[in-house]
Amino acid sequence: MTDQETPAYPMERAMKCPFDPPPQLKSLQEEGPITRVRLEDGQTPWLVTGYDDQRTVLSDPRVSSDTASPGYPNAAVAKNYEAEGEAPQEQRPKIGFILMDDPEHARLRRMVTAPFAIKRSEARRPAIQKIVDDAIDAMLAGPNPTDLVDAFALPVPSLVISELLGVPYADHDFFQENSKVIVNLDVAPEERMIGMRNLTVYLDDLVGQKMKAPGDDLLSGLVGRVESGDITRAEAAQIGVLLLIAGHETTANMIALGTLALFENPDQLALLRDSDDPVVVAKAVEELLRYLHITHNGRRRAVLEDMEIAGQAVKAGEGVILPGDIGNRDPAVFADPDRLDLTRDARRHIAFGFGVHQCLGQSLARVELQVVYSTLYKRIPTLALAGDLKELPFKHNAAVYGVYELPVTW
Ligand code: HEM
């Protein structure tokens, strides 16, 4: 197959069902377990289509998350998160440890695993419930119709992560705006780099403040690690940037897109609205995570050693894309995978990734989504889409899929 014949890697979800992976991607899954795809920059990495094979690759130490590794798919896009012109490597703003390999990745991730442990996230449930209730009160007191993203989906996780990190929520316009620019792949690279630099300078400044006056928050904990020589101040700021972006962008999109998917599946919405059972809610959250798979442009990795993937010999220096959205729709693992069924056991989904980079904030995200989905539709039973789904602005070309706006009425 020549490069020209290699199918383009499809990113755009079809408006017929904006919750499904692109139809071309599903066709590639039907055709076989591994194939080459063409990226905009001409690269032709391997695309691994099945759930089991994706998990195998994601847990293999012979694949790298480092954008500097030869063959990393579309490094130019990912590098915008960390490069700044020709600045020396150590001076470039980096996005925490998500694009690093072990042992460096593990060393830095270890600094922040405790605050995201399941028990610690559970302990936050009452505080999260209060944040959600207050946001609903404010929304009900405001104009009707309103934009659910602005009035609810963004403020809730932003408040939760600000409180956890020790970032003043009063700065939310600043950090939300910059995060939005960084994850929007339609924005010019230079602008995204400015967004990254803005957040890095902001977090570095906060770390500096917490050195003088530590509080009872995650950033102050990181300052302790700087003082004991475990990490540098720059690393503390970079971890702060990662947690701040990952902590609100993803969950906000799950809240808005999940609500839209429930509007389109009223029988499923009724299950949530009519139940007080936490097990029903927990199952619903897992299924919505599986079904929507918002980190929609695939996990990206570079192969470090010659290896076999899904029966195919793959060479060191080649790229691999692992699109979890089709992994989560693999019919060999999930029966009738394109149906949103809140009663199914979807816990095996890979919406939080797999392997050493599996989402650090997943227990926090679960608690947030459980509180939101069990509260919002009960407190506002008449909540409905105000307008036409086909008119909604979807985030096709962004690091995280969702809607930019969701007009609702009640
Ligand atoms: C529903 C919400 C969320 C989804 C769908 C999600 C999804 C993901 C995925 C797919 C990865 C793996 C990236 C990879 O393998 O390259 C990841 C990593 C990560 N997530 Fe989340 N995430 C969510 C919420 C959160 C929250 C609330 C936080 C809190 C700060 C968070 C922090 C992180 C971090 C720090 C990593 C990097 C882990 C590592 O590289 O070791 N995420 N997330």
Coordinates of C-alpha atoms and ligand atoms in Angstrom, one line a residue:
M1 CA 0.0 0.0 0.0
T2 CA 1.5 3.4 -0.9
D3 CA 1.2 6.3 1.5
Q4 CA -1.5 7.9 -0.8
E5 CA -3.6 4.7 -0.5
T6 CA -3.3 4.6 3.3
P7 CA -6.7 5.7 4.7
A8 CA -6.6 9.0 6.6
Y9 CA -7.1 8.8 10.4
P10 CA -10.7 9.9 10.9
M11 CA -11.3 12.4 13.7
E12 CA -14.8 13.7 12.9
R13 CA -17.8 12.1 14.5
A14 CA -20.9 12.0 12.3
M15 CA -23.7 14.3 13.1
K16 CA -26.1 11.4 12.7
C17 CA -24.9 10.2 16.1
P18 CA -22.3 12.5 17.5
F19 CA -21.6 10.1 20.4
D20 CA -20.3 7.3 18.1
P21 CA -16.7 7.0 16.9
P22 CA -16.3 8.2 13.2
P23 CA -17.9 5.6 10.9
Q24 CA -14.6 5.2 8.9
L25 CA -12.9 4.3 12.2
K26 CA -15.5 1.6 12.9
S27 CA -15.0 0.2 9.4
L28 CA -11.3 -0.1 10.0
Q29 CA -12.1 -2.0 13.1
E30 CA -14.3 -4.4 11.2
E31 CA -11.6 -4.9 8.5
G32 CA -8.9 -6.1 11.0
P33 CA -7.0 -5.8 14.2
I34 CA -4.2 -3.5 12.9
T35 CA -3.7 -1.2 9.9
R36 CA -1.8 1.8 8.9
V37 CA -3.5 5.3 8.8
R38 CA -2.3 8.6 7.4
L39 CA -2.0 11.7 9.6
E40 CA -2.2 15.3 8.4
D41 CA 1.6 15.6 8.5
G42 CA 2.0 12.6 6.2
Q43 CA 3.1 10.1 8.9
T44 CA 1.6 6.6 8.6
P45 CA 1.5 5.1 12.1
W46 CA -0.2 1.8 13.0
L47 CA -3.8 1.9 14.2
V48 CA -4.7 -0.9 16.7
T49 CA -8.4 -1.5 16.6
G50 CA -9.4 -4.1 19.2
Y51 CA -9.9 -3.7 22.9
D52 CA -7.5 -6.5 24.0
D53 CA -4.7 -5.5 21.7
Q54 CA -5.0 -1.9 22.8
R55 CA -4.7 -2.9 26.4
T56 CA -1.7 -5.1 25.6
V57 CA 0.1 -2.3 23.9
L58 CA -0.7 0.3 26.6
S59 CA 0.8 -1.9 29.3
D60 CA 4.0 -2.8 27.3
P61 CA 7.1 -0.9 28.4
R62 CA 8.5 -1.1 24.8
V63 CA 6.1 1.7 23.8
S64 CA 6.8 5.3 24.7
S65 CA 4.6 8.3 25.6
D66 CA 7.5 10.7 25.0
T67 CA 6.9 13.0 22.0
A68 CA 10.6 13.1 21.4
S69 CA 10.8 9.3 20.7
P70 CA 11.3 8.7 17.0
G71 CA 8.0 7.9 15.3
Y72 CA 5.7 9.4 17.9
P73 CA 2.5 10.0 16.0
N74 CA 1.9 13.6 15.1
A75 CA 4.5 14.9 17.6
A76 CA 4.1 18.4 16.2
V77 CA 0.6 18.5 17.7
A78 CA 1.5 17.0 21.1
K79 CA 4.7 19.1 21.3
N80 CA 2.7 22.2 21.4
Y81 CA 1.9 21.3 24.9
E82 CA 5.5 21.5 25.9
A83 CA 7.8 23.2 23.4
E84 CA 8.5 26.9 23.3
G85 CA 10.4 27.9 20.2
E86 CA 14.1 27.0 20.3
A87 CA 14.3 27.2 24.1
P88 CA 16.7 24.6 25.7
Q89 CA 14.8 21.5 26.7
E90 CA 14.9 22.2 30.5
Q91 CA 13.4 25.6 30.0
R92 CA 10.4 24.5 28.0
P93 CA 7.1 24.4 29.7
K94 CA 6.0 20.8 30.0
I95 CA 2.6 19.3 30.7
G96 CA 3.5 17.3 33.8
F97 CA 4.4 13.7 33.4
I98 CA 1.7 12.5 31.0
L99 CA 4.1 12.7 28.1
M100 CA 7.1 11.1 29.9
D101 CA 8.2 7.5 30.2
D102 CA 9.3 5.6 33.3
P103 CA 11.3 5.9 35.5
E104 CA 10.9 9.7 35.2
H105 CA 7.1 9.4 34.8
A106 CA 6.8 7.1 37.9
R107 CA 9.0 9.4 40.0
L108 CA 6.8 12.4 39.3
R109 CA 3.5 10.6 39.4
R110 CA 4.3 9.2 42.8
M111 CA 4.4 12.7 44.2
V112 CA 0.7 13.1 43.7
T113 CA -0.9 9.6 43.9
A114 CA -2.0 9.9 47.6
P115 CA -4.4 12.8 47.1
F116 CA -6.2 10.9 44.3
A117 CA -6.6 7.6 46.2
I118 CA -10.2 6.2 46.2
K119 CA -10.7 6.9 49.9
R120 CA -9.6 10.5 49.6
S121 CA -11.9 11.0 46.7
E122 CA -14.8 9.4 48.6
A123 CA -14.1 11.8 51.5
R124 CA -14.7 14.7 49.1
R125 CA -18.2 13.5 48.2
P126 CA -20.0 15.8 50.7
A127 CA -18.0 18.8 49.5
I128 CA -18.7 17.9 45.9
Q129 CA -22.4 17.5 46.6
K130 CA -22.4 21.0 48.1
I131 CA -20.7 22.4 45.0
V132 CA -23.2 20.7 42.7
D133 CA -26.2 21.8 44.8
D134 CA -25.0 25.4 44.9
A135 CA -24.3 25.4 41.1
I136 CA -27.9 24.1 40.5
D137 CA -29.3 26.8 42.8
A138 CA -27.4 29.5 40.9
M139 CA -28.5 28.1 37.6
L140 CA -32.2 28.0 38.7
A141 CA -31.9 31.6 39.9
G142 CA -30.5 32.7 36.5
P143 CA -31.9 33.0 33.0
N144 CA -33.9 30.2 31.4
P145 CA -32.8 29.0 28.8
T146 CA -29.1 29.0 29.6
D147 CA -25.9 27.4 28.5
L148 CA -25.3 24.3 30.7
V149 CA -21.6 24.3 29.9
D150 CA -21.1 27.8 31.3
A151 CA -23.6 27.6 34.1
F152 CA -22.9 24.2 35.4
A153 CA -20.6 21.7 33.5
L154 CA -17.4 23.9 33.7
P155 CA -17.9 25.5 37.2
V156 CA -18.4 22.2 39.0
P157 CA -15.1 20.4 38.2
S158 CA -13.2 23.7 38.1
L159 CA -14.3 24.4 41.7
V160 CA -13.5 20.8 42.8
I161 CA -10.0 20.9 41.3
S162 CA -9.2 24.4 42.5
E163 CA -10.1 23.5 46.0
L164 CA -8.0 20.3 45.9
L165 CA -5.0 22.0 44.4
G166 CA -5.2 25.2 46.3
V167 CA -5.8 27.4 43.2
P168 CA -8.0 30.4 43.8
Y169 CA -11.3 29.8 42.0
A170 CA -11.5 33.6 41.5
D171 CA -8.9 33.0 38.7
H172 CA -11.2 30.5 36.9
D173 CA -11.8 32.7 33.8
F174 CA -8.0 32.9 33.3
F175 CA -7.3 29.1 33.7
Q176 CA -10.4 28.0 31.9
E177 CA -9.6 30.2 28.9
N178 CA -6.0 29.1 28.7
S179 CA -6.9 25.4 29.1
K180 CA -9.5 25.8 26.3
V181 CA -6.8 27.2 24.0
I182 CA -4.3 24.5 24.8
V183 CA -6.6 21.6 24.1
N184 CA -8.1 23.1 20.9
L185 CA -6.2 21.7 18.0
D186 CA -7.8 24.2 15.6
V187 CA -6.0 27.0 17.4
A188 CA -2.6 28.1 15.9
P189 CA 0.4 26.3 17.6
E190 CA 1.9 29.6 18.7
E191 CA -1.2 30.6 20.5
R192 CA -1.5 27.2 22.2
M193 CA 2.1 27.6 23.4
I194 CA 1.3 31.0 24.8
G195 CA -1.6 29.4 26.7
M196 CA 0.8 26.8 28.0
R197 CA 3.3 29.4 29.1
N198 CA 0.6 31.5 30.8
L199 CA -0.5 28.6 32.9
T200 CA 3.1 27.5 33.7
V201 CA 4.0 31.0 34.9
Y202 CA 0.7 31.2 36.9
L203 CA 1.3 27.8 38.6
D204 CA 5.0 28.7 39.2
D205 CA 3.9 31.9 40.9
L206 CA 1.4 30.0 43.1
V207 CA 4.1 27.5 44.1
G208 CA 6.2 30.5 45.1
Q209 CA 3.4 31.9 47.2
K210 CA 2.8 28.5 48.9
M211 CA 6.5 28.3 49.8
K212 CA 6.0 31.5 51.9
A213 CA 2.6 30.5 53.2
P214 CA 1.7 26.8 52.8
G215 CA -1.9 25.7 53.1
D216 CA -3.6 22.4 53.4
D217 CA -3.8 21.6 49.7
L218 CA -2.0 19.6 47.0
L219 CA 0.2 22.4 45.8
S220 CA 1.5 23.0 49.3
G221 CA 2.2 19.3 49.5
L222 CA 4.3 19.6 46.3
V223 CA 6.1 22.5 47.9
G224 CA 7.1 20.2 50.7
R225 CA 8.5 17.8 48.0
V226 CA 10.5 20.7 46.5
E227 CA 11.9 21.6 49.9
S228 CA 13.0 18.0 50.6
G229 CA 14.7 17.9 47.3
D230 CA 12.4 15.2 45.7
I231 CA 11.4 17.5 42.8
T232 CA 12.4 20.9 41.4
R233 CA 10.1 24.0 41.6
A234 CA 9.7 23.8 37.8
E235 CA 8.5 20.2 38.1
A236 CA 6.0 21.2 40.8
A237 CA 4.6 23.9 38.5
Q238 CA 4.4 21.5 35.6
I239 CA 2.5 18.9 37.7
G240 CA 0.2 21.7 38.8
V241 CA -0.5 22.6 35.1
L242 CA -1.3 19.0 34.2
L243 CA -3.7 18.5 37.2
L244 CA -5.4 21.8 36.6
I245 CA -6.1 21.1 32.9
A246 CA -6.9 17.4 33.3
G247 CA -8.9 18.0 36.4
H248 CA -11.6 20.2 34.8
E249 CA -11.5 19.9 31.0
T250 CA -12.3 16.2 30.9
T251 CA -15.0 16.0 33.6
A252 CA -16.7 19.2 32.3
N253 CA -17.1 17.5 28.9
M254 CA -18.4 14.3 30.4
I255 CA -21.1 16.4 32.3
A256 CA -22.3 18.3 29.2
L257 CA -22.0 15.5 26.6
G258 CA -23.4 12.9 29.1
T259 CA -26.4 15.2 29.6
L260 CA -26.9 15.5 25.9
A261 CA -26.6 11.8 25.4
L262 CA -29.3 11.3 28.1
F263 CA -31.6 13.8 26.4
E264 CA -31.3 11.7 23.2
N265 CA -32.0 8.5 25.2
P266 CA -35.0 9.5 27.4
D267 CA -35.6 6.0 28.7
Q268 CA -32.1 5.9 30.1
L269 CA -32.4 9.4 31.5
A270 CA -35.6 8.1 33.4
L271 CA -33.5 5.3 34.9
L272 CA -31.2 7.9 36.6
R273 CA -34.0 10.3 37.5
D274 CA -36.1 7.7 39.1
S275 CA -33.5 5.8 41.1
D276 CA -32.0 6.5 44.5
D277 CA -29.7 3.5 44.3
P278 CA -26.0 4.4 44.3
V279 CA -25.3 1.2 42.4
V280 CA -27.5 2.2 39.6
V281 CA -25.8 5.6 39.4
A282 CA -22.3 4.1 39.6
K283 CA -23.1 1.7 36.7
A284 CA -24.6 4.6 34.7
V285 CA -21.3 6.6 35.1
E286 CA -19.2 3.7 33.8
E287 CA -21.5 3.1 30.8
L288 CA -21.5 6.8 29.9
L289 CA -17.7 6.8 30.2
R290 CA -17.5 3.8 27.9
Y291 CA -20.1 5.0 25.4
L292 CA -18.8 8.6 25.0
H293 CA -15.1 8.0 25.3
I294 CA -14.3 11.7 25.3
T295 CA -10.5 11.4 24.8
H296 CA -11.4 10.6 21.3
N297 CA -8.2 11.1 19.2
G298 CA -6.5 8.0 20.5
R299 CA -3.7 7.2 22.9
R300 CA -0.5 7.9 21.0
R301 CA 2.7 5.9 21.4
A302 CA 6.1 5.4 19.7
V303 CA 7.6 1.9 19.5
L304 CA 11.0 1.6 21.1
E305 CA 12.0 -2.0 20.1
D306 CA 10.9 -4.2 17.3
M307 CA 7.8 -6.1 18.5
E308 CA 4.7 -7.8 17.4
I309 CA 1.3 -6.1 17.7
A310 CA -1.9 -8.0 16.9
G311 CA 0.2 -10.5 14.8
Q312 CA 1.9 -7.7 12.8
A313 CA 5.7 -7.1 13.0
V314 CA 6.2 -3.5 14.1
K315 CA 9.6 -1.8 14.0
A316 CA 11.3 0.4 16.5
G317 CA 10.7 4.1 15.5
E318 CA 7.2 3.5 14.2
G319 CA 4.2 5.1 15.7
V320 CA 1.0 3.5 17.1
I321 CA -2.4 5.0 17.7
L322 CA -4.8 3.2 20.1
P323 CA -8.3 4.7 19.7
G324 CA -10.2 3.8 22.9
D325 CA -13.4 4.9 21.4
I326 CA -13.5 1.9 19.1
G327 CA -11.8 -0.2 21.8
N328 CA -14.8 0.6 24.0
R329 CA -17.2 -0.4 21.2
D330 CA -15.4 -3.7 20.5
P331 CA -18.3 -6.2 20.0
A332 CA -16.1 -9.1 21.3
V333 CA -16.1 -7.4 24.7
F334 CA -19.3 -5.3 24.9
A335 CA -22.5 -6.9 23.5
D336 CA -24.5 -4.5 21.2
P337 CA -21.7 -1.9 21.8
D338 CA -23.4 1.0 20.1
R339 CA -26.4 1.0 22.4
L340 CA -26.3 3.2 25.5
D341 CA -27.4 0.8 28.2
L342 CA -27.0 2.2 31.7
T343 CA -27.8 -1.2 33.3
R344 CA -24.8 -3.0 31.7
D345 CA -21.6 -3.8 33.5
A346 CA -19.2 -1.5 31.7
R347 CA -16.5 -1.4 34.3
R348 CA -13.9 -2.9 31.9
H349 CA -14.0 0.2 29.7
I350 CA -10.8 2.0 28.8
A351 CA -12.1 5.5 28.9
F352 CA -9.4 6.2 31.6
G353 CA -6.7 4.6 29.5
F354 CA -4.7 1.6 30.6
G355 CA -1.2 0.8 31.8
V356 CA 1.1 3.1 33.7
H357 CA -0.5 6.2 32.3
Q358 CA -4.0 5.2 33.4
C359 CA -5.9 8.3 34.6
L360 CA -4.6 9.4 38.0
G361 CA -7.8 11.4 38.7
Q362 CA -10.3 8.6 37.9
S363 CA -11.6 8.1 41.4
L364 CA -12.2 11.8 41.7
A365 CA -13.9 12.0 38.3
R366 CA -16.1 9.0 39.3
V367 CA -17.3 10.7 42.5
E368 CA -17.9 14.0 40.6
L369 CA -19.9 12.3 37.8
Q370 CA -21.9 10.2 40.3
V371 CA -22.9 13.2 42.3
V372 CA -23.8 15.2 39.1
Y373 CA -25.8 12.5 37.4
S374 CA -27.6 11.6 40.5
T375 CA -28.5 15.2 41.4
L376 CA -29.0 17.3 38.3
Y377 CA -31.9 15.5 36.6
K378 CA -33.7 14.9 39.9
R379 CA -33.5 18.5 41.0
I380 CA -34.5 19.7 37.5
P381 CA -36.7 17.0 36.2
T382 CA -37.9 19.1 33.2
L383 CA -34.3 19.8 32.0
A384 CA -34.3 19.6 28.2
L385 CA -32.3 20.7 25.2
A386 CA -33.2 24.2 24.0
G387 CA -32.6 24.0 20.3
D388 CA -31.5 21.5 17.7
L389 CA -28.8 19.0 18.3
K390 CA -27.6 19.4 14.7
E391 CA -26.8 23.1 15.4
L392 CA -24.6 22.4 18.4
P393 CA -20.9 23.2 18.2
F394 CA -19.0 19.9 18.8
K395 CA -15.3 19.7 19.7
H396 CA -14.2 17.4 16.8
N397 CA -10.7 18.8 16.6
A398 CA -9.8 19.0 20.3
A399 CA -7.8 16.8 22.7
V400 CA -11.1 16.1 24.5
Y401 CA -14.4 15.7 22.8
G402 CA -17.6 17.4 23.9
V403 CA -19.8 20.4 23.1
Y404 CA -18.7 24.0 23.4
E405 CA -22.2 25.1 24.4
L406 CA -25.3 23.2 25.5
P407 CA -28.4 25.4 25.6
V408 CA -30.9 24.0 28.0
T409 CA -34.3 24.9 29.3
W410 CA -36.6 23.7 32.2
Ligands
HEM1 C1 -14.2 11.9 33.1 C2 -13.0 12.5 33.3 C3 -11.7 12.0 32.8 C4 -11.3 11.2 31.7 C5 -12.3 10.6 30.7 C6 -9.9 11.1 31.8 C7 -9.2 10.3 30.8 C8 -7.8 10.1 30.9 C9 -7.0 9.2 30.0 C10 -7.6 8.5 28.9 C11 -5.7 9.2 30.4 C12 -4.6 8.4 29.9 C13 -3.6 9.2 29.0 C14 -2.6 8.4 28.3 O1 -2.6 7.1 28.4 O2 -1.8 8.9 27.5 C15 -5.7 10.1 31.6 C16 -4.5 10.5 32.3 C17 -4.5 11.4 33.3 N1 -5.5 12.0 33.9 FE1 -7.5 11.8 33.5 N2 -9.4 11.8 32.9 C18 -10.5 12.3 33.5 C19 -10.4 13.1 34.7 C20 -9.3 13.4 35.3 C21 -9.3 14.2 36.5 C22 -10.5 14.7 37.3 C23 -8.0 14.4 36.9 C24 -7.5 15.1 38.1 C25 -6.5 15.9 38.1 C26 -7.2 13.7 35.9 C27 -5.8 13.6 35.8 C28 -5.1 12.8 34.9 C29 -3.6 12.7 35.0 C30 -2.7 13.4 35.9 C31 -3.2 11.8 33.9 C32 -1.8 11.4 33.5 C33 -1.5 10.1 34.2 C34 -0.1 9.6 33.8 O3 0.5 10.0 32.8 O4 0.4 8.8 34.6 N3 -8.0 13.1 34.9 N4 -6.9 10.6 31.9

